[in-house]
């Protein structure tokens, strides 16, 4: 493969009321009529050589008055994926993520105000029907293992979520792209 030019996409999204769930308009019926969300996303891919690709991403979101008057949910994420093409249809992917969160639920659903960050490293052997170099082509089957750690302050957010759990996550993921969107089938399991 000859080195090609990279691609990038940038978006600024705003949602109000039920539209404040900007990644799934109307999917969260608990949103207040006065809920407001801003989301920024910028990501891209570019080849580093004939067999290496890089895919950085920056995302940030700020939401206010989502569930109760005065609540606030803010986060920012940095992500970097390196992909090594082994054959035309098989690659090894390494990914690192960092996210900072400031969550102020104002008591909604017995949640508690917290702030802090989490870190994640993932290794993912990936099989594709199309070329590995076409980052967004589907279908693909990805087996992955992730290590994750976070600020212990985040453990206090809720009593009924996974934050604070120990373990290593191993899973597999298959993504099939259709003309109107993706169908993502994911199966994961945690081991001690």
Short mmCIF file of N, CA and C in Angstrom, two decimals:
data_model
loop_
_atom_site.label_atom_id
_atom_site.label_comp_id
_atom_site.label_asym_id
_atom_site.label_seq_id
_atom_site.Cartn_x
_atom_site.Cartn_y
_atom_site.Cartn_z
N UNK A 1 0.84 -1.18 0.00
CA UNK A 1 0.00 0.00 0.00
C UNK A 1 0.88 1.24 0.00
N UNK A 2 0.61 2.17 -0.86
CA UNK A 2 1.33 3.44 -0.85
C UNK A 2 0.72 4.33 0.22
N UNK A 3 1.57 5.13 0.84
CA UNK A 3 1.06 6.04 1.87
C UNK A 3 0.04 6.98 1.26
N UNK A 4 -1.09 7.09 1.92
CA UNK A 4 -2.17 7.95 1.45
C UNK A 4 -2.38 9.08 2.43
N UNK A 5 -3.14 10.04 2.00
CA UNK A 5 -3.47 11.15 2.87
C UNK A 5 -4.43 10.69 3.94
N UNK A 6 -4.33 11.29 5.12
CA UNK A 6 -5.24 10.95 6.20
C UNK A 6 -6.59 11.64 6.05
N UNK A 7 -7.49 11.30 6.95
CA UNK A 7 -8.81 11.92 6.97
C UNK A 7 -9.10 12.37 8.40
N UNK A 8 -9.99 13.34 8.51
CA UNK A 8 -10.41 13.77 9.84
C UNK A 8 -11.83 14.29 9.77
N UNK A 9 -12.49 14.25 10.92
CA UNK A 9 -13.84 14.80 11.05
C UNK A 9 -13.90 15.56 12.36
N UNK A 10 -14.61 16.67 12.33
CA UNK A 10 -14.82 17.47 13.53
C UNK A 10 -16.29 17.84 13.60
N UNK A 11 -16.85 17.77 14.80
CA UNK A 11 -18.27 18.08 14.97
C UNK A 11 -18.47 18.85 16.26
N UNK A 12 -19.42 19.77 16.22
CA UNK A 12 -19.89 20.47 17.41
C UNK A 12 -21.39 20.24 17.46
N UNK A 13 -21.85 19.57 18.51
CA UNK A 13 -23.26 19.22 18.64
C UNK A 13 -23.89 19.97 19.80
N UNK A 14 -25.15 20.36 19.64
CA UNK A 14 -25.91 20.97 20.72
C UNK A 14 -27.28 20.30 20.77
N UNK A 15 -27.74 20.03 21.98
CA UNK A 15 -29.06 19.45 22.14
C UNK A 15 -29.77 20.07 23.32
N UNK A 16 -31.10 20.18 23.21
CA UNK A 16 -31.93 20.79 24.25
C UNK A 16 -33.12 19.86 24.52
N UNK A 17 -33.54 19.76 25.78
CA UNK A 17 -34.66 18.89 26.13
C UNK A 17 -34.32 17.44 25.84
N UNK A 18 -35.23 16.70 25.20
CA UNK A 18 -34.95 15.31 24.85
C UNK A 18 -33.78 15.19 23.88
N UNK A 19 -33.46 16.26 23.18
CA UNK A 19 -32.32 16.27 22.27
C UNK A 19 -30.99 16.43 22.98
N UNK A 20 -31.00 16.61 24.30
CA UNK A 20 -29.76 16.78 25.05
C UNK A 20 -28.96 15.49 25.15
N UNK A 21 -29.53 14.37 24.74
CA UNK A 21 -28.75 13.14 24.60
C UNK A 21 -28.28 13.13 23.15
N UNK A 22 -27.21 13.91 22.88
CA UNK A 22 -26.84 14.22 21.50
C UNK A 22 -26.37 13.02 20.68
N UNK A 23 -25.96 11.94 21.32
CA UNK A 23 -25.56 10.74 20.58
C UNK A 23 -26.73 9.82 20.28
N UNK A 24 -27.89 10.08 20.85
CA UNK A 24 -29.07 9.26 20.61
C UNK A 24 -30.31 10.09 20.90
N UNK A 25 -30.65 10.98 19.99
CA UNK A 25 -31.76 11.91 20.19
C UNK A 25 -33.01 11.16 20.65
N UNK A 26 -33.57 11.60 21.78
CA UNK A 26 -34.80 11.01 22.30
C UNK A 26 -34.61 9.69 23.02
N UNK A 27 -33.38 9.22 23.17
CA UNK A 27 -33.15 7.90 23.78
C UNK A 27 -33.18 7.91 25.30
N UNK A 28 -33.17 9.08 25.92
CA UNK A 28 -33.21 9.18 27.38
C UNK A 28 -34.45 9.95 27.79
N UNK A 29 -35.52 9.23 28.08
CA UNK A 29 -36.79 9.85 28.43
C UNK A 29 -36.79 10.56 29.76
N UNK A 30 -35.74 10.41 30.57
CA UNK A 30 -35.67 11.06 31.87
C UNK A 30 -35.14 12.49 31.78
N UNK A 31 -34.69 12.92 30.61
CA UNK A 31 -34.15 14.28 30.47
C UNK A 31 -35.24 15.32 30.71
N UNK A 32 -34.86 16.40 31.38
CA UNK A 32 -35.79 17.50 31.65
C UNK A 32 -35.99 18.34 30.39
N UNK A 33 -37.10 19.06 30.30
CA UNK A 33 -37.32 19.95 29.16
C UNK A 33 -36.25 21.05 29.05
N UNK A 34 -35.62 21.40 30.18
CA UNK A 34 -34.60 22.45 30.17
C UNK A 34 -33.18 21.94 30.04
N UNK A 35 -33.00 20.65 29.78
CA UNK A 35 -31.66 20.06 29.67
C UNK A 35 -30.92 20.64 28.47
N UNK A 36 -29.62 20.89 28.64
CA UNK A 36 -28.77 21.42 27.58
C UNK A 36 -27.46 20.64 27.53
N UNK A 37 -27.02 20.30 26.33
CA UNK A 37 -25.75 19.59 26.15
C UNK A 37 -25.00 20.16 24.96
N UNK A 38 -23.70 20.35 25.17
CA UNK A 38 -22.76 20.68 24.09
C UNK A 38 -21.76 19.55 24.01
N UNK A 39 -21.45 19.10 22.80
CA UNK A 39 -20.42 18.07 22.62
C UNK A 39 -19.52 18.46 21.46
N UNK A 40 -18.22 18.31 21.68
CA UNK A 40 -17.21 18.55 20.65
C UNK A 40 -16.51 17.22 20.38
N UNK A 41 -16.30 16.91 19.12
CA UNK A 41 -15.57 15.69 18.75
C UNK A 41 -14.68 15.99 17.55
N UNK A 42 -13.45 15.54 17.63
CA UNK A 42 -12.54 15.66 16.50
C UNK A 42 -11.69 14.39 16.47
N UNK A 43 -11.68 13.72 15.32
CA UNK A 43 -10.93 12.49 15.21
C UNK A 43 -10.46 12.32 13.78
N UNK A 44 -9.48 11.47 13.62
CA UNK A 44 -8.97 11.25 12.28
C UNK A 44 -8.08 10.03 12.22
N UNK A 45 -7.64 9.72 11.01
CA UNK A 45 -6.71 8.62 10.79
C UNK A 45 -5.70 9.06 9.74
N UNK A 46 -4.52 8.55 9.87
CA UNK A 46 -3.51 8.82 8.84
C UNK A 46 -2.48 7.69 8.86
N UNK A 47 -1.96 7.33 7.71
CA UNK A 47 -0.91 6.31 7.68
C UNK A 47 0.41 6.92 8.14
N UNK A 48 1.16 6.17 8.93
CA UNK A 48 2.51 6.57 9.31
C UNK A 48 3.53 5.96 8.36
N UNK A 49 3.17 4.81 7.80
CA UNK A 49 4.00 4.11 6.82
C UNK A 49 3.08 3.16 6.06
N UNK A 50 3.66 2.25 5.28
CA UNK A 50 2.83 1.31 4.53
C UNK A 50 2.01 0.39 5.43
N UNK A 51 2.49 0.10 6.63
CA UNK A 51 1.81 -0.87 7.50
C UNK A 51 1.41 -0.32 8.87
N UNK A 52 1.64 0.94 9.13
CA UNK A 52 1.28 1.54 10.43
C UNK A 52 0.35 2.72 10.21
N UNK A 53 -0.67 2.79 11.07
CA UNK A 53 -1.66 3.86 11.00
C UNK A 53 -1.86 4.44 12.40
N UNK A 54 -2.25 5.69 12.45
CA UNK A 54 -2.53 6.34 13.72
C UNK A 54 -3.93 6.96 13.66
N UNK A 55 -4.65 6.87 14.76
CA UNK A 55 -6.02 7.40 14.82
C UNK A 55 -6.21 8.13 16.15
N UNK A 56 -5.95 9.44 16.19
CA UNK A 56 -6.17 10.21 17.42
C UNK A 56 -7.61 10.72 17.50
N UNK A 57 -8.07 10.99 18.72
CA UNK A 57 -9.41 11.55 18.92
C UNK A 57 -9.42 12.43 20.17
N UNK A 58 -10.21 13.49 20.09
CA UNK A 58 -10.47 14.38 21.22
C UNK A 58 -11.98 14.55 21.30
N UNK A 59 -12.56 14.31 22.47
CA UNK A 59 -14.00 14.49 22.68
C UNK A 59 -14.21 15.22 24.00
N UNK A 60 -15.23 16.05 24.05
CA UNK A 60 -15.59 16.74 25.29
C UNK A 60 -17.08 17.00 25.29
N UNK A 61 -17.68 16.96 26.48
CA UNK A 61 -19.11 17.21 26.60
C UNK A 61 -19.41 17.94 27.89
N UNK A 62 -20.35 18.87 27.80
CA UNK A 62 -20.84 19.59 28.97
C UNK A 62 -22.36 19.57 28.93
N UNK A 63 -22.97 19.06 30.02
CA UNK A 63 -24.43 18.99 30.12
C UNK A 63 -24.86 19.65 31.42
N UNK A 64 -25.96 20.37 31.35
CA UNK A 64 -26.50 21.03 32.54
C UNK A 64 -28.01 20.82 32.59
N UNK A 65 -28.51 20.77 33.81
CA UNK A 65 -29.96 20.64 34.06
C UNK A 65 -30.55 19.42 33.35
N UNK A 66 -29.80 18.33 33.30
CA UNK A 66 -30.27 17.12 32.60
C UNK A 66 -31.44 16.46 33.32
N UNK A 67 -31.25 16.16 34.60
CA UNK A 67 -32.24 15.39 35.34
C UNK A 67 -32.89 16.17 36.47
N UNK A 68 -32.13 17.09 37.06
CA UNK A 68 -32.66 17.98 38.10
C UNK A 68 -32.07 19.36 37.87
N UNK A 69 -32.75 20.36 38.34
CA UNK A 69 -32.29 21.73 38.20
C UNK A 69 -30.93 21.89 38.88
N UNK A 70 -29.94 22.38 38.14
CA UNK A 70 -28.63 22.65 38.69
C UNK A 70 -27.61 21.53 38.55
N UNK A 71 -28.00 20.35 38.03
CA UNK A 71 -27.00 19.30 37.87
C UNK A 71 -26.06 19.64 36.72
N UNK A 72 -24.90 18.98 36.71
CA UNK A 72 -23.88 19.27 35.71
C UNK A 72 -23.04 18.02 35.49
N UNK A 73 -22.83 17.68 34.23
CA UNK A 73 -22.01 16.52 33.86
C UNK A 73 -21.03 16.99 32.79
N UNK A 74 -19.74 16.96 33.13
CA UNK A 74 -18.72 17.42 32.19
C UNK A 74 -17.62 16.38 32.10
N UNK A 75 -17.12 16.18 30.89
CA UNK A 75 -16.01 15.26 30.70
C UNK A 75 -15.23 15.63 29.44
N UNK A 76 -13.98 15.21 29.41
CA UNK A 76 -13.11 15.39 28.23
C UNK A 76 -12.27 14.12 28.08
N UNK A 77 -12.11 13.67 26.83
CA UNK A 77 -11.39 12.43 26.54
C UNK A 77 -10.32 12.66 25.48
N UNK A 78 -9.17 12.06 25.70
CA UNK A 78 -8.09 11.99 24.71
C UNK A 78 -7.88 10.52 24.40
N UNK A 79 -7.76 10.18 23.13
CA UNK A 79 -7.62 8.79 22.73
C UNK A 79 -6.59 8.69 21.59
N UNK A 80 -5.79 7.64 21.62
CA UNK A 80 -4.83 7.42 20.55
C UNK A 80 -4.79 5.93 20.23
N UNK A 81 -5.01 5.60 18.96
CA UNK A 81 -4.95 4.20 18.51
C UNK A 81 -3.85 4.07 17.47
N UNK A 82 -2.99 3.08 17.66
CA UNK A 82 -1.98 2.71 16.68
C UNK A 82 -2.37 1.36 16.11
N UNK A 83 -2.30 1.24 14.78
CA UNK A 83 -2.72 0.01 14.11
C UNK A 83 -1.57 -0.48 13.24
N UNK A 84 -1.18 -1.73 13.43
CA UNK A 84 -0.14 -2.35 12.63
C UNK A 84 -0.78 -3.39 11.72
N UNK A 85 -0.70 -3.17 10.41
CA UNK A 85 -1.23 -4.13 9.44
C UNK A 85 -0.26 -5.30 9.34
N UNK A 86 -0.72 -6.50 9.68
CA UNK A 86 0.10 -7.70 9.59
C UNK A 86 -0.10 -8.34 8.22
N UNK A 87 -1.37 -8.47 7.81
CA UNK A 87 -1.72 -8.91 6.46
C UNK A 87 -2.81 -7.97 5.97
N UNK A 88 -3.30 -8.17 4.76
CA UNK A 88 -4.34 -7.30 4.22
C UNK A 88 -5.61 -7.33 5.08
N UNK A 89 -5.86 -8.45 5.76
CA UNK A 89 -7.11 -8.59 6.52
C UNK A 89 -6.91 -8.81 8.01
N UNK A 90 -5.69 -8.64 8.51
CA UNK A 90 -5.44 -8.82 9.94
C UNK A 90 -4.51 -7.74 10.44
N UNK A 91 -4.86 -7.17 11.59
CA UNK A 91 -4.04 -6.11 12.18
C UNK A 91 -3.98 -6.27 13.69
N UNK A 92 -2.97 -5.64 14.28
CA UNK A 92 -2.86 -5.53 15.72
C UNK A 92 -3.08 -4.06 16.07
N UNK A 93 -3.99 -3.81 17.00
CA UNK A 93 -4.28 -2.42 17.39
C UNK A 93 -3.94 -2.23 18.86
N UNK A 94 -3.32 -1.10 19.14
CA UNK A 94 -3.03 -0.68 20.50
C UNK A 94 -3.73 0.64 20.72
N UNK A 95 -4.37 0.79 21.87
CA UNK A 95 -5.12 2.02 22.10
C UNK A 95 -4.93 2.49 23.54
N UNK A 96 -4.76 3.79 23.69
CA UNK A 96 -4.67 4.40 25.01
C UNK A 96 -5.71 5.50 25.13
N UNK A 97 -6.39 5.56 26.28
CA UNK A 97 -7.42 6.58 26.50
C UNK A 97 -7.24 7.21 27.87
N UNK A 98 -7.57 8.49 27.94
CA UNK A 98 -7.60 9.22 29.21
C UNK A 98 -8.88 10.04 29.21
N UNK A 99 -9.62 10.02 30.32
CA UNK A 99 -10.83 10.83 30.43
C UNK A 99 -10.88 11.48 31.80
N UNK A 100 -11.19 12.78 31.82
CA UNK A 100 -11.44 13.50 33.07
C UNK A 100 -12.93 13.77 33.16
N UNK A 101 -13.51 13.53 34.34
CA UNK A 101 -14.95 13.74 34.54
C UNK A 101 -15.18 14.62 35.76
N UNK A 102 -16.16 15.49 35.66
CA UNK A 102 -16.66 16.28 36.79
C UNK A 102 -18.17 16.10 36.78
N UNK A 103 -18.68 15.26 37.67
CA UNK A 103 -20.09 14.88 37.68
C UNK A 103 -20.76 15.46 38.92
N UNK A 104 -21.76 16.30 38.72
CA UNK A 104 -22.49 16.95 39.81
C UNK A 104 -23.97 16.64 39.66
N UNK A 105 -24.43 15.45 40.08
CA UNK A 105 -25.81 15.04 39.84
C UNK A 105 -26.84 15.68 40.77
N UNK A 106 -26.39 16.42 41.76
CA UNK A 106 -27.31 17.08 42.70
C UNK A 106 -28.30 16.09 43.31
N UNK A 107 -27.83 14.88 43.62
CA UNK A 107 -28.66 13.89 44.29
C UNK A 107 -29.55 13.06 43.39
N UNK A 108 -29.55 13.34 42.08
CA UNK A 108 -30.41 12.58 41.17
C UNK A 108 -30.11 11.08 41.26
N UNK A 109 -31.13 10.27 41.41
CA UNK A 109 -31.02 8.81 41.41
C UNK A 109 -30.01 8.31 42.44
N UNK A 110 -29.91 9.01 43.56
CA UNK A 110 -29.00 8.68 44.65
C UNK A 110 -27.53 8.68 44.19
N UNK A 111 -27.21 9.52 43.21
CA UNK A 111 -25.83 9.67 42.74
C UNK A 111 -25.14 10.77 43.55
N UNK A 112 -23.79 10.70 43.60
CA UNK A 112 -23.01 11.64 44.40
C UNK A 112 -22.04 12.42 43.52
N UNK A 113 -21.77 13.66 43.89
CA UNK A 113 -20.84 14.51 43.15
C UNK A 113 -19.42 13.94 43.26
N UNK A 114 -18.76 13.81 42.12
CA UNK A 114 -17.37 13.32 42.08
C UNK A 114 -16.64 13.99 40.93
N UNK A 115 -15.32 13.97 41.01
CA UNK A 115 -14.51 14.34 39.86
C UNK A 115 -13.25 13.49 39.89
N UNK A 116 -12.70 13.27 38.74
CA UNK A 116 -11.50 12.45 38.64
C UNK A 116 -11.34 11.94 37.23
N UNK A 117 -10.39 11.04 37.05
CA UNK A 117 -10.09 10.57 35.71
C UNK A 117 -9.94 9.06 35.67
N UNK A 118 -9.99 8.54 34.45
CA UNK A 118 -9.68 7.12 34.26
C UNK A 118 -8.74 6.98 33.07
N UNK A 119 -8.03 5.86 33.07
CA UNK A 119 -7.03 5.55 32.06
C UNK A 119 -7.32 4.15 31.56
N UNK A 120 -7.16 3.94 30.26
CA UNK A 120 -7.43 2.62 29.70
C UNK A 120 -6.40 2.31 28.62
N UNK A 121 -5.87 1.10 28.65
CA UNK A 121 -4.99 0.59 27.60
C UNK A 121 -5.63 -0.66 27.03
N UNK A 122 -5.67 -0.76 25.71
CA UNK A 122 -6.32 -1.89 25.05
C UNK A 122 -5.41 -2.46 23.98
N UNK A 123 -5.40 -3.78 23.88
CA UNK A 123 -4.73 -4.49 22.79
C UNK A 123 -5.82 -5.27 22.05
N UNK A 124 -5.87 -5.14 20.71
CA UNK A 124 -6.99 -5.72 19.96
C UNK A 124 -6.55 -6.30 18.62
N UNK A 125 -6.33 -7.62 18.54
CA UNK A 125 -6.17 -8.25 17.23
C UNK A 125 -7.48 -8.12 16.46
N UNK A 126 -7.39 -7.72 15.18
CA UNK A 126 -8.59 -7.39 14.41
C UNK A 126 -8.56 -8.06 13.04
N UNK A 127 -9.68 -8.69 12.69
CA UNK A 127 -9.86 -9.28 11.36
C UNK A 127 -10.85 -8.43 10.59
N UNK A 128 -10.53 -8.10 9.32
CA UNK A 128 -11.42 -7.31 8.47
C UNK A 128 -11.62 -7.99 7.14
N UNK A 129 -12.82 -7.81 6.58
CA UNK A 129 -13.08 -8.30 5.23
C UNK A 129 -12.39 -7.37 4.23
N UNK A 130 -12.48 -6.06 4.48
CA UNK A 130 -11.84 -5.08 3.61
C UNK A 130 -10.41 -4.83 4.05
N UNK A 131 -9.80 -3.83 3.47
CA UNK A 131 -8.43 -3.49 3.78
C UNK A 131 -8.29 -2.91 5.18
N UNK A 132 -7.25 -3.31 5.89
CA UNK A 132 -6.97 -2.78 7.22
C UNK A 132 -6.77 -1.27 7.15
N UNK A 133 -6.16 -0.80 6.07
CA UNK A 133 -5.89 0.63 5.92
C UNK A 133 -7.12 1.50 5.85
N UNK A 134 -8.27 0.92 5.51
CA UNK A 134 -9.52 1.68 5.48
C UNK A 134 -10.14 1.57 6.87
N UNK A 135 -9.82 2.52 7.73
CA UNK A 135 -10.16 2.48 9.15
C UNK A 135 -11.65 2.29 9.40
N UNK A 136 -12.50 2.89 8.57
CA UNK A 136 -13.94 2.87 8.82
C UNK A 136 -14.68 1.77 8.05
N UNK A 137 -13.95 0.92 7.33
CA UNK A 137 -14.64 -0.15 6.58
C UNK A 137 -15.09 -1.24 7.55
N UNK A 138 -16.19 -1.86 7.23
CA UNK A 138 -16.76 -2.94 8.02
C UNK A 138 -17.18 -4.04 7.06
N UNK A 139 -17.38 -5.27 7.43
CA UNK A 139 -17.38 -5.77 8.80
C UNK A 139 -15.97 -6.02 9.33
N UNK A 140 -15.87 -6.10 10.64
CA UNK A 140 -14.63 -6.47 11.29
C UNK A 140 -14.95 -7.26 12.55
N UNK A 141 -14.05 -8.13 12.93
CA UNK A 141 -14.16 -8.85 14.19
C UNK A 141 -12.92 -8.49 14.99
N UNK A 142 -13.15 -8.04 16.19
CA UNK A 142 -12.05 -7.57 17.04
C UNK A 142 -12.10 -8.32 18.37
N UNK A 143 -11.02 -8.97 18.72
CA UNK A 143 -10.85 -9.55 20.05
C UNK A 143 -10.01 -8.55 20.82
N UNK A 144 -10.35 -8.31 22.06
CA UNK A 144 -9.58 -7.30 22.78
C UNK A 144 -9.42 -7.66 24.25
N UNK A 145 -8.40 -7.07 24.82
CA UNK A 145 -8.22 -7.12 26.26
C UNK A 145 -7.86 -5.71 26.70
N UNK A 146 -8.43 -5.27 27.81
CA UNK A 146 -8.22 -3.90 28.29
C UNK A 146 -7.80 -3.90 29.75
N UNK A 147 -6.92 -2.99 30.07
CA UNK A 147 -6.57 -2.68 31.45
C UNK A 147 -7.08 -1.27 31.72
N UNK A 148 -7.69 -1.08 32.87
CA UNK A 148 -8.28 0.22 33.19
C UNK A 148 -8.03 0.55 34.65
N UNK A 149 -7.78 1.81 34.92
CA UNK A 149 -7.65 2.29 36.30
C UNK A 149 -8.28 3.67 36.37
N UNK A 150 -8.66 4.10 37.55
CA UNK A 150 -9.35 5.37 37.70
C UNK A 150 -9.10 5.96 39.07
N UNK A 151 -9.41 7.24 39.19
CA UNK A 151 -9.34 7.93 40.47
C UNK A 151 -10.33 7.26 41.42
N UNK A 152 -9.87 6.90 42.59
CA UNK A 152 -10.74 6.21 43.56
C UNK A 152 -11.92 7.07 43.98
N UNK A 153 -11.82 8.39 43.83
CA UNK A 153 -12.95 9.28 44.15
C UNK A 153 -14.18 8.92 43.32
N UNK A 154 -13.96 8.41 42.11
CA UNK A 154 -15.09 8.05 41.24
C UNK A 154 -15.91 6.88 41.78
N UNK A 155 -15.32 6.08 42.67
CA UNK A 155 -16.04 4.95 43.27
C UNK A 155 -17.28 5.42 44.03
N UNK A 156 -17.29 6.67 44.48
CA UNK A 156 -18.40 7.19 45.29
C UNK A 156 -19.57 7.70 44.47
N UNK A 157 -19.50 7.65 43.14
CA UNK A 157 -20.57 8.19 42.31
C UNK A 157 -21.89 7.46 42.54
N UNK A 158 -21.85 6.13 42.53
CA UNK A 158 -23.07 5.33 42.70
C UNK A 158 -22.72 3.99 43.31
N UNK A 159 -23.70 3.39 43.95
CA UNK A 159 -23.51 2.07 44.55
C UNK A 159 -23.83 0.94 43.57
N UNK A 160 -24.43 1.27 42.43
CA UNK A 160 -24.91 0.22 41.52
C UNK A 160 -24.25 0.24 40.16
N UNK A 161 -22.99 0.73 40.09
CA UNK A 161 -22.29 0.70 38.80
C UNK A 161 -20.97 -0.06 38.94
N UNK A 162 -20.23 -0.18 37.84
CA UNK A 162 -19.02 -0.99 37.82
C UNK A 162 -17.79 -0.27 38.37
N UNK A 163 -17.84 1.05 38.53
CA UNK A 163 -16.68 1.74 39.07
C UNK A 163 -16.37 1.20 40.46
N UNK A 164 -15.12 0.90 40.69
CA UNK A 164 -14.72 0.32 41.96
C UNK A 164 -14.54 -1.18 41.89
N UNK A 165 -14.94 -1.81 40.78
CA UNK A 165 -14.78 -3.25 40.62
C UNK A 165 -13.36 -3.56 40.15
N UNK A 166 -12.82 -4.65 40.63
CA UNK A 166 -11.50 -5.08 40.19
C UNK A 166 -11.65 -6.11 39.09
N UNK A 167 -10.60 -6.25 38.27
CA UNK A 167 -10.62 -7.31 37.27
C UNK A 167 -10.07 -6.86 35.95
N UNK A 168 -9.91 -7.80 35.07
CA UNK A 168 -9.39 -7.59 33.73
C UNK A 168 -10.52 -7.90 32.77
N UNK A 169 -10.75 -7.06 31.79
CA UNK A 169 -11.85 -7.29 30.86
C UNK A 169 -11.32 -7.90 29.58
N UNK A 170 -11.93 -8.98 29.17
CA UNK A 170 -11.58 -9.63 27.91
C UNK A 170 -12.87 -9.76 27.13
N UNK A 171 -12.81 -9.51 25.84
CA UNK A 171 -14.05 -9.59 25.08
C UNK A 171 -13.80 -9.72 23.60
N UNK A 172 -14.88 -9.75 22.87
CA UNK A 172 -14.81 -9.78 21.42
C UNK A 172 -15.91 -8.88 20.89
N UNK A 173 -15.66 -8.32 19.73
CA UNK A 173 -16.60 -7.36 19.17
C UNK A 173 -16.66 -7.57 17.67
N UNK A 174 -17.86 -7.52 17.14
CA UNK A 174 -18.05 -7.59 15.70
C UNK A 174 -18.87 -6.38 15.28
N UNK A 175 -18.39 -5.67 14.28
CA UNK A 175 -19.09 -4.49 13.78
C UNK A 175 -19.47 -4.73 12.33
N UNK A 176 -20.73 -4.56 12.01
CA UNK A 176 -21.22 -4.69 10.64
C UNK A 176 -21.81 -3.35 10.24
N UNK A 177 -21.32 -2.77 9.17
CA UNK A 177 -21.80 -1.46 8.75
C UNK A 177 -22.88 -1.62 7.69
N UNK A 178 -24.00 -0.96 7.93
CA UNK A 178 -25.09 -0.90 6.97
C UNK A 178 -25.16 0.52 6.44
N UNK A 179 -25.88 0.73 5.37
CA UNK A 179 -25.97 2.05 4.75
C UNK A 179 -26.47 3.10 5.73
N UNK A 180 -27.36 2.74 6.64
CA UNK A 180 -27.93 3.72 7.55
C UNK A 180 -27.29 3.69 8.94
N UNK A 181 -26.20 3.00 9.13
CA UNK A 181 -25.55 2.99 10.43
C UNK A 181 -24.87 1.67 10.72
N UNK A 182 -24.36 1.53 11.93
CA UNK A 182 -23.64 0.34 12.35
C UNK A 182 -24.53 -0.56 13.20
N UNK A 183 -24.32 -1.84 13.08
CA UNK A 183 -24.86 -2.81 14.01
C UNK A 183 -23.65 -3.34 14.76
N UNK A 184 -23.60 -3.14 16.05
CA UNK A 184 -22.45 -3.55 16.84
C UNK A 184 -22.88 -4.68 17.77
N UNK A 185 -22.23 -5.81 17.66
CA UNK A 185 -22.48 -6.94 18.53
C UNK A 185 -21.27 -7.08 19.44
N UNK A 186 -21.46 -6.96 20.72
CA UNK A 186 -20.35 -7.01 21.66
C UNK A 186 -20.64 -8.04 22.74
N UNK A 187 -19.66 -8.84 23.04
CA UNK A 187 -19.76 -9.77 24.17
C UNK A 187 -18.51 -9.58 25.01
N UNK A 188 -18.69 -9.34 26.29
CA UNK A 188 -17.54 -9.14 27.15
C UNK A 188 -17.69 -10.00 28.39
N UNK A 189 -16.59 -10.22 29.03
CA UNK A 189 -16.60 -10.93 30.30
C UNK A 189 -15.45 -10.44 31.13
N UNK A 190 -15.59 -10.46 32.41
CA UNK A 190 -14.52 -10.01 33.29
C UNK A 190 -13.90 -11.22 33.96
N UNK A 191 -12.60 -11.18 34.09
CA UNK A 191 -11.91 -12.22 34.83
C UNK A 191 -11.17 -11.56 35.97
N UNK A 192 -11.01 -12.28 37.02
CA UNK A 192 -10.48 -11.75 38.27
C UNK A 192 -9.06 -11.38 38.24
#
